[in-house]
mmCIF file of C-alpha atoms in Angstrom:
data_model
loop_
_atom_site.group_PDB
_atom_site.id
_atom_site.type_symbol
_atom_site.label_atom_id
_atom_site.label_comp_id
_atom_site.label_asym_id
_atom_site.label_seq_id
_atom_site.Cartn_x
_atom_site.Cartn_y
_atom_site.Cartn_z
ATOM 1 C CA MET A 230 159.800 0.075 165.680
ATOM 2 C CA TRP A 231 158.948 -3.144 168.426
ATOM 3 C CA GLY A 232 160.859 -1.082 170.973
ATOM 4 C CA ALA A 233 159.257 2.041 170.070
ATOM 5 C CA LEU A 234 155.661 0.832 169.704
ATOM 6 C CA LEU A 235 155.869 -1.277 173.672
ATOM 7 C CA ARG A 236 156.888 1.885 174.867
ATOM 8 C CA ARG A 237 154.222 3.413 173.056
ATOM 9 C CA GLY A 238 151.694 0.314 174.104
ATOM 10 C CA VAL A 239 151.540 1.579 177.706
ATOM 11 C CA ARG A 240 149.064 4.717 176.919
ATOM 12 C CA GLY A 241 146.079 5.096 174.821
ATOM 13 C CA ALA A 242 143.138 3.407 174.459
ATOM 14 C CA GLY A 243 141.620 0.406 172.759
ATOM 15 C CA GLY A 244 141.988 -3.266 172.253
ATOM 16 C CA LEU A 245 142.935 -6.748 170.641
ATOM 17 C CA ARG A 246 140.706 -9.072 168.460
ATOM 18 C CA CYS A 247 139.746 -12.957 168.727
ATOM 19 C CA LEU A 248 143.378 -14.556 166.224
ATOM 20 C CA SER A 249 140.884 -16.457 164.111
ATOM 21 C CA SER A 250 138.856 -13.545 163.435
ATOM 22 C CA GLY A 251 142.087 -12.530 160.658
ATOM 23 C CA GLY A 252 143.595 -9.547 159.947
ATOM 24 C CA PRO A 253 144.770 -6.956 157.258
ATOM 25 C CA PRO A 254 147.870 -8.204 154.930
ATOM 26 C CA TRP A 255 151.591 -7.640 156.348
ATOM 27 C CA SER A 256 152.335 -4.643 153.572
ATOM 28 C CA GLN A 257 148.942 -2.771 155.241
ATOM 29 C CA VAL A 258 149.859 -4.022 159.241
ATOM 30 C CA VAL A 259 153.823 -2.913 158.977
ATOM 31 C CA SER A 260 152.796 0.454 156.334
ATOM 32 C CA GLU A 261 150.203 1.072 160.501
ATOM 33 C CA ALA A 262 152.446 0.230 162.563
ATOM 34 C CA GLU A 263 154.974 3.145 160.893
ATOM 35 C CA LYS A 264 152.420 5.916 160.890
ATOM 36 C CA ILE A 265 152.425 5.085 165.011
ATOM 37 C CA VAL A 266 156.011 5.279 165.300
ATOM 38 C CA GLY A 267 156.210 7.926 163.455
ATOM 39 C CA TYR A 268 159.119 7.794 160.396
ATOM 40 C CA PRO A 269 160.981 5.304 158.415
ATOM 41 C CA THR A 270 161.380 1.425 159.869
ATOM 42 C CA SER A 271 163.813 1.045 157.317
ATOM 43 C CA PHE A 272 167.217 2.378 158.177
ATOM 44 C CA MET A 273 168.872 2.293 155.066
ATOM 45 C CA SER A 274 165.719 5.120 153.446
ATOM 46 C CA LEU A 275 167.709 7.415 151.606
ATOM 47 C CA ARG A 276 165.196 10.679 152.584
ATOM 48 C CA CYS A 277 166.129 10.363 156.325
ATOM 49 C CA LEU A 278 169.626 10.047 155.328
ATOM 50 C CA LEU A 279 169.312 13.143 153.052
ATOM 51 C CA SER A 280 167.184 15.236 155.097
ATOM 52 C CA ASP A 281 168.503 18.369 155.885
ATOM 53 C CA GLU A 282 166.133 19.026 158.872
ATOM 54 C CA LEU A 283 166.911 15.339 160.082
ATOM 55 C CA SER A 284 170.070 16.205 160.567
ATOM 56 C CA ASN A 285 169.732 19.866 161.978
ATOM 57 C CA ILE A 286 167.276 17.694 164.649
ATOM 58 C CA ALA A 287 170.430 14.963 164.839
ATOM 59 C CA MET A 288 172.648 18.375 165.524
ATOM 60 C CA GLN A 289 170.657 19.430 168.296
ATOM 61 C CA VAL A 290 169.877 16.641 170.109
ATOM 62 C CA ARG A 291 173.548 16.250 170.310
ATOM 63 C CA LYS A 292 173.741 19.290 172.623
ATOM 64 C CA LEU A 293 171.624 18.102 174.993
ATOM 65 C CA VAL A 294 173.986 14.691 176.004
ATOM 66 C CA GLY A 295 174.908 15.297 179.665
ATOM 67 C CA THR A 296 171.646 17.463 180.110
ATOM 68 C CA LYS A 297 169.764 14.671 181.440
ATOM 69 C CA HIS A 298 166.848 16.505 179.125
ATOM 70 C CA PRO A 299 163.362 13.328 178.832
ATOM 71 C CA LEU A 300 163.952 13.943 175.355
ATOM 72 C CA LEU A 301 166.956 12.296 175.223
ATOM 73 C CA ASP A 302 165.078 9.522 176.019
ATOM 74 C CA THR A 303 162.450 9.079 173.436
ATOM 75 C CA ALA A 304 165.541 9.247 171.636
ATOM 76 C CA ARG A 305 167.530 6.167 173.114
ATOM 77 C CA GLN A 306 164.312 4.452 172.257
ATOM 78 C CA ARG A 307 164.372 4.941 168.699
ATOM 79 C CA SER A 308 168.190 4.354 169.273
ATOM 80 C CA LEU A 309 167.696 1.002 170.262
ATOM 81 C CA ALA A 310 165.259 0.488 166.818
ATOM 82 C CA GLU A 311 167.714 1.410 165.103
ATOM 83 C CA ILE A 312 170.571 -1.290 166.384
ATOM 84 C CA THR A 313 168.568 -4.087 166.295
ATOM 85 C CA GLU A 314 168.157 -3.357 162.392
ATOM 86 C CA LEU A 315 171.697 -2.582 162.179
ATOM 87 C CA ILE A 316 171.976 -6.060 163.851
ATOM 88 C CA HIS A 317 169.344 -7.920 161.776
ATOM 89 C CA THR A 318 171.365 -6.329 158.407
ATOM 90 C CA ALA A 319 173.730 -7.394 159.877
ATOM 91 C CA PHE A 320 173.692 -10.915 160.318
ATOM 92 C CA LEU A 321 171.812 -10.741 157.367
ATOM 93 C CA VAL A 322 174.732 -9.636 154.881
ATOM 94 C CA HIS A 323 176.499 -12.153 156.171
ATOM 95 C CA ARG A 324 174.592 -15.316 155.595
ATOM 96 C CA GLY A 325 174.926 -13.964 152.066
ATOM 97 C CA ILE A 326 177.992 -15.457 152.046
ATOM 98 C CA VAL A 327 178.576 -18.186 149.229
ATOM 99 C CA ASN A 328 179.784 -21.659 149.646
ATOM 100 C CA ILE A 329 183.231 -21.944 147.483
ATOM 101 C CA GLY A 330 183.167 -24.837 147.484
ATOM 102 C CA GLU A 331 180.288 -25.350 146.444
ATOM 103 C CA LEU A 332 180.205 -23.422 143.033
ATOM 104 C CA LYS A 333 180.109 -24.495 139.294
ATOM 105 C CA SER A 334 181.560 -23.197 136.670
ATOM 106 C CA CYS A 335 178.625 -22.022 135.281
ATOM 107 C CA ASP A 336 178.111 -19.860 138.505
ATOM 108 C CA GLY A 337 180.318 -17.212 137.520
ATOM 109 C CA PRO A 338 184.177 -15.993 137.509
ATOM 110 C CA LEU A 339 185.740 -17.413 141.250
ATOM 111 C CA LYS A 340 187.617 -14.406 141.481
ATOM 112 C CA ASP A 341 184.149 -12.470 141.974
ATOM 113 C CA MET A 342 182.638 -14.867 144.078
ATOM 114 C CA GLN A 343 185.595 -14.547 146.323
ATOM 115 C CA PHE A 344 185.266 -10.405 146.026
ATOM 116 C CA GLY A 345 181.753 -10.961 147.053
ATOM 117 C CA ASN A 346 182.317 -13.448 149.470
ATOM 118 C CA LYS A 347 185.091 -10.484 151.164
ATOM 119 C CA MET A 348 182.408 -7.258 150.300
ATOM 120 C CA ALA A 349 180.069 -9.297 152.764
ATOM 121 C CA VAL A 350 181.936 -9.840 155.316
ATOM 122 C CA LEU A 351 183.696 -6.145 155.532
ATOM 123 C CA SER A 352 179.431 -5.170 155.147
ATOM 124 C CA GLY A 353 178.183 -7.294 157.943
ATOM 125 C CA ASP A 354 181.341 -6.379 160.515
ATOM 126 C CA PHE A 355 180.675 -2.384 159.503
ATOM 127 C CA LEU A 356 177.312 -2.242 160.101
ATOM 128 C CA LEU A 357 177.928 -4.610 163.069
ATOM 129 C CA ALA A 358 180.574 -2.714 165.065
ATOM 130 C CA ASN A 359 178.129 0.352 164.154
ATOM 131 C CA ALA A 360 175.455 -0.746 166.412
ATOM 132 C CA CYS A 361 178.050 -1.741 168.968
ATOM 133 C CA THR A 362 178.742 1.720 169.198
ATOM 134 C CA SER A 363 175.262 2.935 169.537
ATOM 135 C CA LEU A 364 174.397 0.324 171.794
ATOM 136 C CA ALA A 365 177.718 1.167 174.259
ATOM 137 C CA GLN A 366 175.734 4.703 173.475
ATOM 138 C CA LEU A 367 172.707 4.696 175.293
ATOM 139 C CA GLN A 368 174.769 4.290 178.881
ATOM 140 C CA ASN A 369 172.476 0.901 180.142
ATOM 141 C CA THR A 370 174.404 -2.284 181.587
ATOM 142 C CA LYS A 371 171.777 -4.078 181.332
ATOM 143 C CA VAL A 372 170.030 -2.971 178.348
ATOM 144 C CA VAL A 373 174.546 -3.771 176.729
ATOM 145 C CA GLU A 374 174.036 -7.366 178.477
ATOM 146 C CA LEU A 375 170.630 -8.126 176.315
ATOM 147 C CA ILE A 376 171.337 -7.062 173.592
ATOM 148 C CA SER A 377 175.523 -8.865 173.160
ATOM 149 C CA SER A 378 173.849 -11.410 174.343
ATOM 150 C CA ALA A 379 171.113 -11.729 171.842
ATOM 151 C CA ILE A 380 175.092 -11.168 169.163
ATOM 152 C CA GLY A 381 175.297 -14.339 170.984
ATOM 153 C CA ASP A 382 173.047 -16.646 170.938
ATOM 154 C CA LEU A 383 172.593 -15.050 166.763
ATOM 155 C CA VAL A 384 175.639 -16.644 166.685
ATOM 156 C CA GLN A 385 175.101 -19.484 168.219
ATOM 157 C CA GLY A 386 171.716 -20.257 166.086
ATOM 158 C CA ILE A 387 173.523 -19.900 162.353
ATOM 159 C CA TYR A 388 176.365 -22.108 163.056
ATOM 160 C CA TYR A 389 173.430 -25.006 164.122
ATOM 161 C CA GLU A 390 171.585 -23.800 160.894
ATOM 162 C CA ASN A 391 174.932 -24.413 158.833
ATOM 163 C CA SER A 392 176.033 -28.104 160.280
ATOM 164 C CA LYS A 393 174.413 -30.694 158.825
ATOM 165 C CA SER A 394 174.639 -33.568 159.318
ATOM 166 C CA SER A 395 176.327 -36.315 156.946
ATOM 167 C CA GLU A 396 175.377 -39.219 157.219
ATOM 168 C CA GLU A 397 174.382 -40.871 154.251
ATOM 169 C CA ASN A 398 174.646 -37.723 152.320
ATOM 170 C CA CYS A 399 171.258 -37.355 153.717
ATOM 171 C CA LEU A 400 169.661 -33.139 153.158
ATOM 172 C CA THR A 401 167.381 -33.097 156.508
ATOM 173 C CA ASP A 402 168.307 -32.670 160.561
ATOM 174 C CA ASP A 403 167.982 -35.097 162.101
ATOM 175 C CA ILE A 404 166.003 -33.336 164.106
ATOM 176 C CA GLY A 405 161.978 -33.010 166.228
ATOM 177 C CA ILE A 406 160.432 -29.948 166.244
ATOM 178 C CA SER A 407 161.679 -29.371 170.246
ATOM 179 C CA ARG A 408 165.013 -29.070 168.576
ATOM 180 C CA TRP A 409 163.634 -26.861 165.552
ATOM 181 C CA LYS A 410 161.809 -24.422 168.523
ATOM 182 C CA GLU A 411 165.296 -24.140 170.362
ATOM 183 C CA GLN A 412 167.182 -23.518 166.594
ATOM 184 C CA VAL A 413 164.921 -20.862 165.384
ATOM 185 C CA PHE A 414 164.404 -19.067 168.733
ATOM 186 C CA LEU A 415 168.094 -18.551 168.737
ATOM 187 C CA SER A 416 168.565 -17.379 164.858
ATOM 188 C CA HIS A 417 165.206 -15.576 163.942
ATOM 189 C CA SER A 418 163.212 -14.960 167.311
ATOM 190 C CA ALA A 419 166.176 -13.940 170.078
ATOM 191 C CA LEU A 420 166.907 -10.230 168.741
ATOM 192 C CA LEU A 421 163.551 -9.034 168.799
ATOM 193 C CA ALA A 422 162.603 -10.494 172.092
ATOM 194 C CA LYS A 423 165.103 -9.197 173.922
ATOM 195 C CA SER A 424 165.319 -5.932 172.227
ATOM 196 C CA CYS A 425 162.068 -5.868 173.866
ATOM 197 C CA GLN A 426 163.116 -6.293 176.596
ATOM 198 C CA ALA A 427 165.276 -3.700 176.594
ATOM 199 C CA ALA A 428 163.147 -1.237 175.332
ATOM 200 C CA MET A 429 160.924 -2.053 178.531
ATOM 201 C CA GLU A 430 164.360 -1.813 180.390
ATOM 202 C CA LEU A 431 165.287 1.755 179.155
ATOM 203 C CA ALA A 432 161.685 3.317 179.726
ATOM 204 C CA LYS A 433 162.283 1.580 183.514
ATOM 205 C CA HIS A 434 159.185 -0.630 183.677
ATOM 206 C CA SER A 435 158.640 -3.051 186.155
ATOM 207 C CA ALA A 436 160.516 -6.762 185.609
ATOM 208 C CA GLU A 437 157.237 -8.268 185.029
ATOM 209 C CA ILE A 438 155.893 -5.306 182.133
ATOM 210 C CA GLU A 439 159.638 -6.935 180.459
ATOM 211 C CA ASP A 440 159.185 -10.393 180.916
ATOM 212 C CA MET A 441 155.858 -9.381 178.745
ATOM 213 C CA ALA A 442 157.627 -7.691 175.642
ATOM 214 C CA PHE A 443 160.349 -10.746 175.981
ATOM 215 C CA GLN A 444 157.295 -13.320 175.317
ATOM 216 C CA TYR A 445 156.231 -11.045 172.220
ATOM 217 C CA GLY A 446 158.757 -10.426 171.435
ATOM 218 C CA LYS A 447 159.871 -14.056 170.865
ATOM 219 C CA HIS A 448 156.042 -16.136 170.255
ATOM 220 C CA MET A 449 155.712 -13.410 167.500
ATOM 221 C CA SER A 450 159.054 -14.533 165.520
ATOM 222 C CA MET A 451 157.322 -18.069 166.005
ATOM 223 C CA SER A 452 155.047 -17.194 164.521
ATOM 224 C CA HIS A 453 156.321 -15.424 162.167
ATOM 225 C CA LYS A 454 159.232 -17.628 161.111
ATOM 226 C CA LEU A 455 156.734 -20.761 160.974
ATOM 227 C CA HIS A 456 154.532 -19.042 158.139
ATOM 228 C CA SER A 457 157.194 -18.044 156.350
ATOM 229 C CA ASP A 458 157.969 -22.167 156.390
ATOM 230 C CA LEU A 459 154.786 -22.340 155.637
ATOM 231 C CA GLN A 460 154.187 -20.058 151.881
ATOM 232 C CA PRO A 461 154.796 -22.561 149.825
ATOM 233 C CA PHE A 462 152.713 -24.776 150.763
ATOM 234 C CA VAL A 463 149.955 -22.700 151.697
ATOM 235 C CA LYS A 464 150.484 -20.116 148.159
ATOM 236 C CA GLU A 465 148.230 -19.928 145.836
ATOM 237 C CA THR A 466 148.824 -17.342 143.516
ATOM 238 C CA SER A 467 151.161 -19.295 141.603
ATOM 239 C CA SER A 468 151.451 -22.780 139.834
ATOM 240 C CA ASP A 469 155.728 -23.339 140.053
ATOM 241 C CA THR A 470 156.416 -25.156 143.089
ATOM 242 C CA MET A 471 158.452 -22.940 145.681
ATOM 243 C CA ALA A 472 161.422 -24.428 146.672
ATOM 244 C CA PHE A 473 161.625 -24.894 150.790
ATOM 245 C CA SER A 474 164.017 -26.086 153.220
ATOM 246 C CA LEU A 475 163.702 -29.921 154.599
ATOM 247 C CA ASN A 476 164.422 -28.653 157.726
ATOM 248 C CA SER A 477 161.163 -26.252 157.350
ATOM 249 C CA ALA A 478 158.941 -26.692 160.109
ATOM 250 C CA PRO A 479 156.184 -28.593 157.909
ATOM 251 C CA ALA A 480 158.656 -30.878 156.971
ATOM 252 C CA ILE A 481 159.823 -31.729 160.151
ATOM 253 C CA LEU A 482 156.598 -32.102 161.576
ATOM 254 C CA HIS A 483 155.856 -34.607 159.115
ATOM 255 C CA GLN A 484 158.890 -36.519 159.675
ATOM 256 C CA GLU A 485 157.577 -36.382 163.607
ATOM 257 C CA PHE A 486 154.545 -38.138 161.732
ATOM 258 C CA CYS A 487 155.447 -40.623 159.227
ATOM 259 C CA GLY A 488 159.528 -41.311 160.688
ATOM 260 C CA ARG A 489 162.535 -41.103 160.012
ATOM 261 C CA GLU A 490 163.211 -43.549 157.329
ATOM 262 C CA ALA A 491 159.597 -42.876 156.141
ATOM 263 C CA TRP A 492 160.710 -39.703 155.953
ATOM 264 C CA LEU A 493 164.214 -40.316 154.092
ATOM 265 C CA LYS A 494 162.922 -42.553 151.777
ATOM 266 C CA GLN A 495 160.309 -40.471 150.304
ATOM 267 C CA ILE A 496 163.733 -37.927 149.599
ATOM 268 C CA ARG A 497 165.714 -39.765 148.032
ATOM 269 C CA GLU A 498 162.543 -41.159 145.325
ATOM 270 C CA ALA A 499 162.141 -37.528 145.031
ATOM 271 C CA GLN A 500 165.946 -37.457 143.921
ATOM 272 C CA GLY A 501 166.459 -37.502 139.943
ATOM 273 C CA LYS A 502 169.746 -37.322 138.287
ATOM 274 C CA GLY A 503 172.541 -35.404 140.071
ATOM 275 C CA ASN A 504 170.666 -35.068 143.203
ATOM 276 C CA ILE A 505 168.335 -32.973 142.171
ATOM 277 C CA VAL A 506 165.567 -32.818 144.330
ATOM 278 C CA ASP A 507 161.939 -33.142 142.655
ATOM 279 C CA TYR A 508 160.316 -30.461 144.923
ATOM 280 C CA LYS A 509 156.606 -31.121 143.632
ATOM 281 C CA LYS A 510 156.960 -34.265 144.521
ATOM 282 C CA LEU A 511 158.463 -33.395 148.266
ATOM 283 C CA GLN A 512 155.819 -31.283 148.951
ATOM 284 C CA GLU A 513 152.566 -33.108 147.831
ATOM 285 C CA ALA A 514 154.085 -36.201 150.028
ATOM 286 C CA ILE A 515 154.059 -33.599 152.764
ATOM 287 C CA LYS A 516 150.814 -31.998 151.785
ATOM 288 C CA ALA A 517 148.880 -35.534 151.857
ATOM 289 C CA GLY A 518 150.182 -35.951 155.751
ATOM 290 C CA LYS A 519 149.548 -33.773 158.936
ATOM 291 C CA GLY A 520 152.993 -31.325 158.566
ATOM 292 C CA VAL A 521 151.755 -28.670 157.239
ATOM 293 C CA THR A 522 147.961 -28.733 159.578
ATOM 294 C CA SER A 523 150.153 -29.159 162.358
ATOM 295 C CA ALA A 524 153.006 -26.214 160.977
ATOM 296 C CA ILE A 525 149.690 -24.789 161.097
ATOM 297 C CA ASP A 526 148.980 -24.635 164.677
ATOM 298 C CA LEU A 527 151.220 -24.022 165.868
ATOM 299 C CA CYS A 528 151.637 -21.651 164.531
ATOM 300 C CA ARG A 529 148.601 -20.098 165.615
ATOM 301 C CA CYS A 530 149.718 -21.119 168.636
ATOM 302 C CA HIS A 531 152.704 -19.053 168.969
ATOM 303 C CA GLY A 532 150.109 -16.254 168.794
ATOM 304 C CA ASN A 533 148.038 -16.426 171.154
ATOM 305 C CA ARG A 534 151.035 -16.625 173.682
ATOM 306 C CA ALA A 535 152.263 -13.439 171.673
ATOM 307 C CA LEU A 536 148.593 -11.940 171.816
ATOM 308 C CA ALA A 537 148.566 -12.913 175.683
ATOM 309 C CA ALA A 538 151.020 -11.029 176.841
ATOM 310 C CA LEU A 539 150.082 -8.215 175.076
ATOM 311 C CA GLU A 540 147.398 -8.143 176.915
ATOM 312 C CA ARG A 541 149.224 -6.891 179.938
ATOM 313 C CA PHE A 542 149.709 -3.286 178.716
ATOM 314 C CA PRO A 543 147.026 -1.240 178.217
ATOM 315 C CA PRO A 544 145.056 -0.587 175.894
ATOM 316 C CA SER A 545 146.433 1.578 173.037
ATOM 317 C CA GLU A 546 146.548 2.348 168.804
ATOM 318 C CA ALA A 547 150.584 0.889 169.609
ATOM 319 C CA ARG A 548 149.069 -1.963 171.459
ATOM 320 C CA ASP A 549 146.254 -2.485 168.051
ATOM 321 C CA ALA A 550 148.944 -2.392 165.725
ATOM 322 C CA LEU A 551 151.541 -5.070 167.244
ATOM 323 C CA ALA A 552 148.607 -6.847 167.760
ATOM 324 C CA ASN A 553 147.338 -6.474 163.825
ATOM 325 C CA ILE A 554 150.814 -8.254 163.910
ATOM 326 C CA VAL A 555 150.738 -11.235 165.280
ATOM 327 C CA TYR A 556 147.098 -11.580 163.476
ATOM 328 C CA ALA A 557 148.937 -10.323 159.667
ATOM 329 C CA VAL A 558 151.327 -13.794 160.687
ATOM 330 C CA THR A 559 148.669 -15.275 161.607
ATOM 331 C CA ARG A 560 146.626 -16.191 158.614
ATOM 332 C CA PHE A 561 145.936 -18.570 156.052
ATOM 333 C CA PRO A 562 144.394 -18.579 152.928
#
């Protein structure tokens, strides 16, 4: 979806609003973006997979391969968006692998968990293999290089996420917000940023435009991750405390303000029998500090940088849709 929207973003008329003015909710923003792109963004749509009309169109498009027909440029745009989603989904499936060593008898039969792990590995590999095959069919060396490097970044980022500090058996990493941003770029932002850049390469735009597309993808996805990390601290719809990662942005920023030792002490005080963490107690401690407000400020900072990158594109309906995505991930109660 992002690539198709960015390519459309170089045409038409429209404008950007101020970030502080807010925007529509996420579901509405995605729905509007899908209408501009012209098809549902999920490759898992059964209507698309089973539609005879789409199958006939695909057969006709295949006949154009090798003819250099202009329609193929549009098909390659859409293909890149699907490739990006396939890669993203493949890694989500791989992340569903269960650590057998941490399972308890109440979690279910061990053989079922082992079978589930095998299915997760095979399914993720199947999606990734299909994505790589489609990537090669784009016949653009630079695009292949960009997306391949993004896959490498994803692997490195997930490795960092899963390699936890063993010091004092702590549940949190000893990293600052700068290191957190580096890790988030690898595991969340690199794929979108480089896909946006690749979309501009396929559309034969200048290096400057490619860089602006990269900057938009990078900073928008950083805002999205910060928005996601902040939800347990800003949601008001439920009285139940949401579990959150102790390596999320608000927690990392809280640690920077109060100090590593004080943060570890708060974690120990919130641990009960069996090292079960009382997240409500930790949540209150983080809210009492500057971690939440600092994370909101950082989210909006990245949002502003994404909007600044969009300003380099001519006004259009697609540019407005991309801007609305930024507004949606930077609005808080």
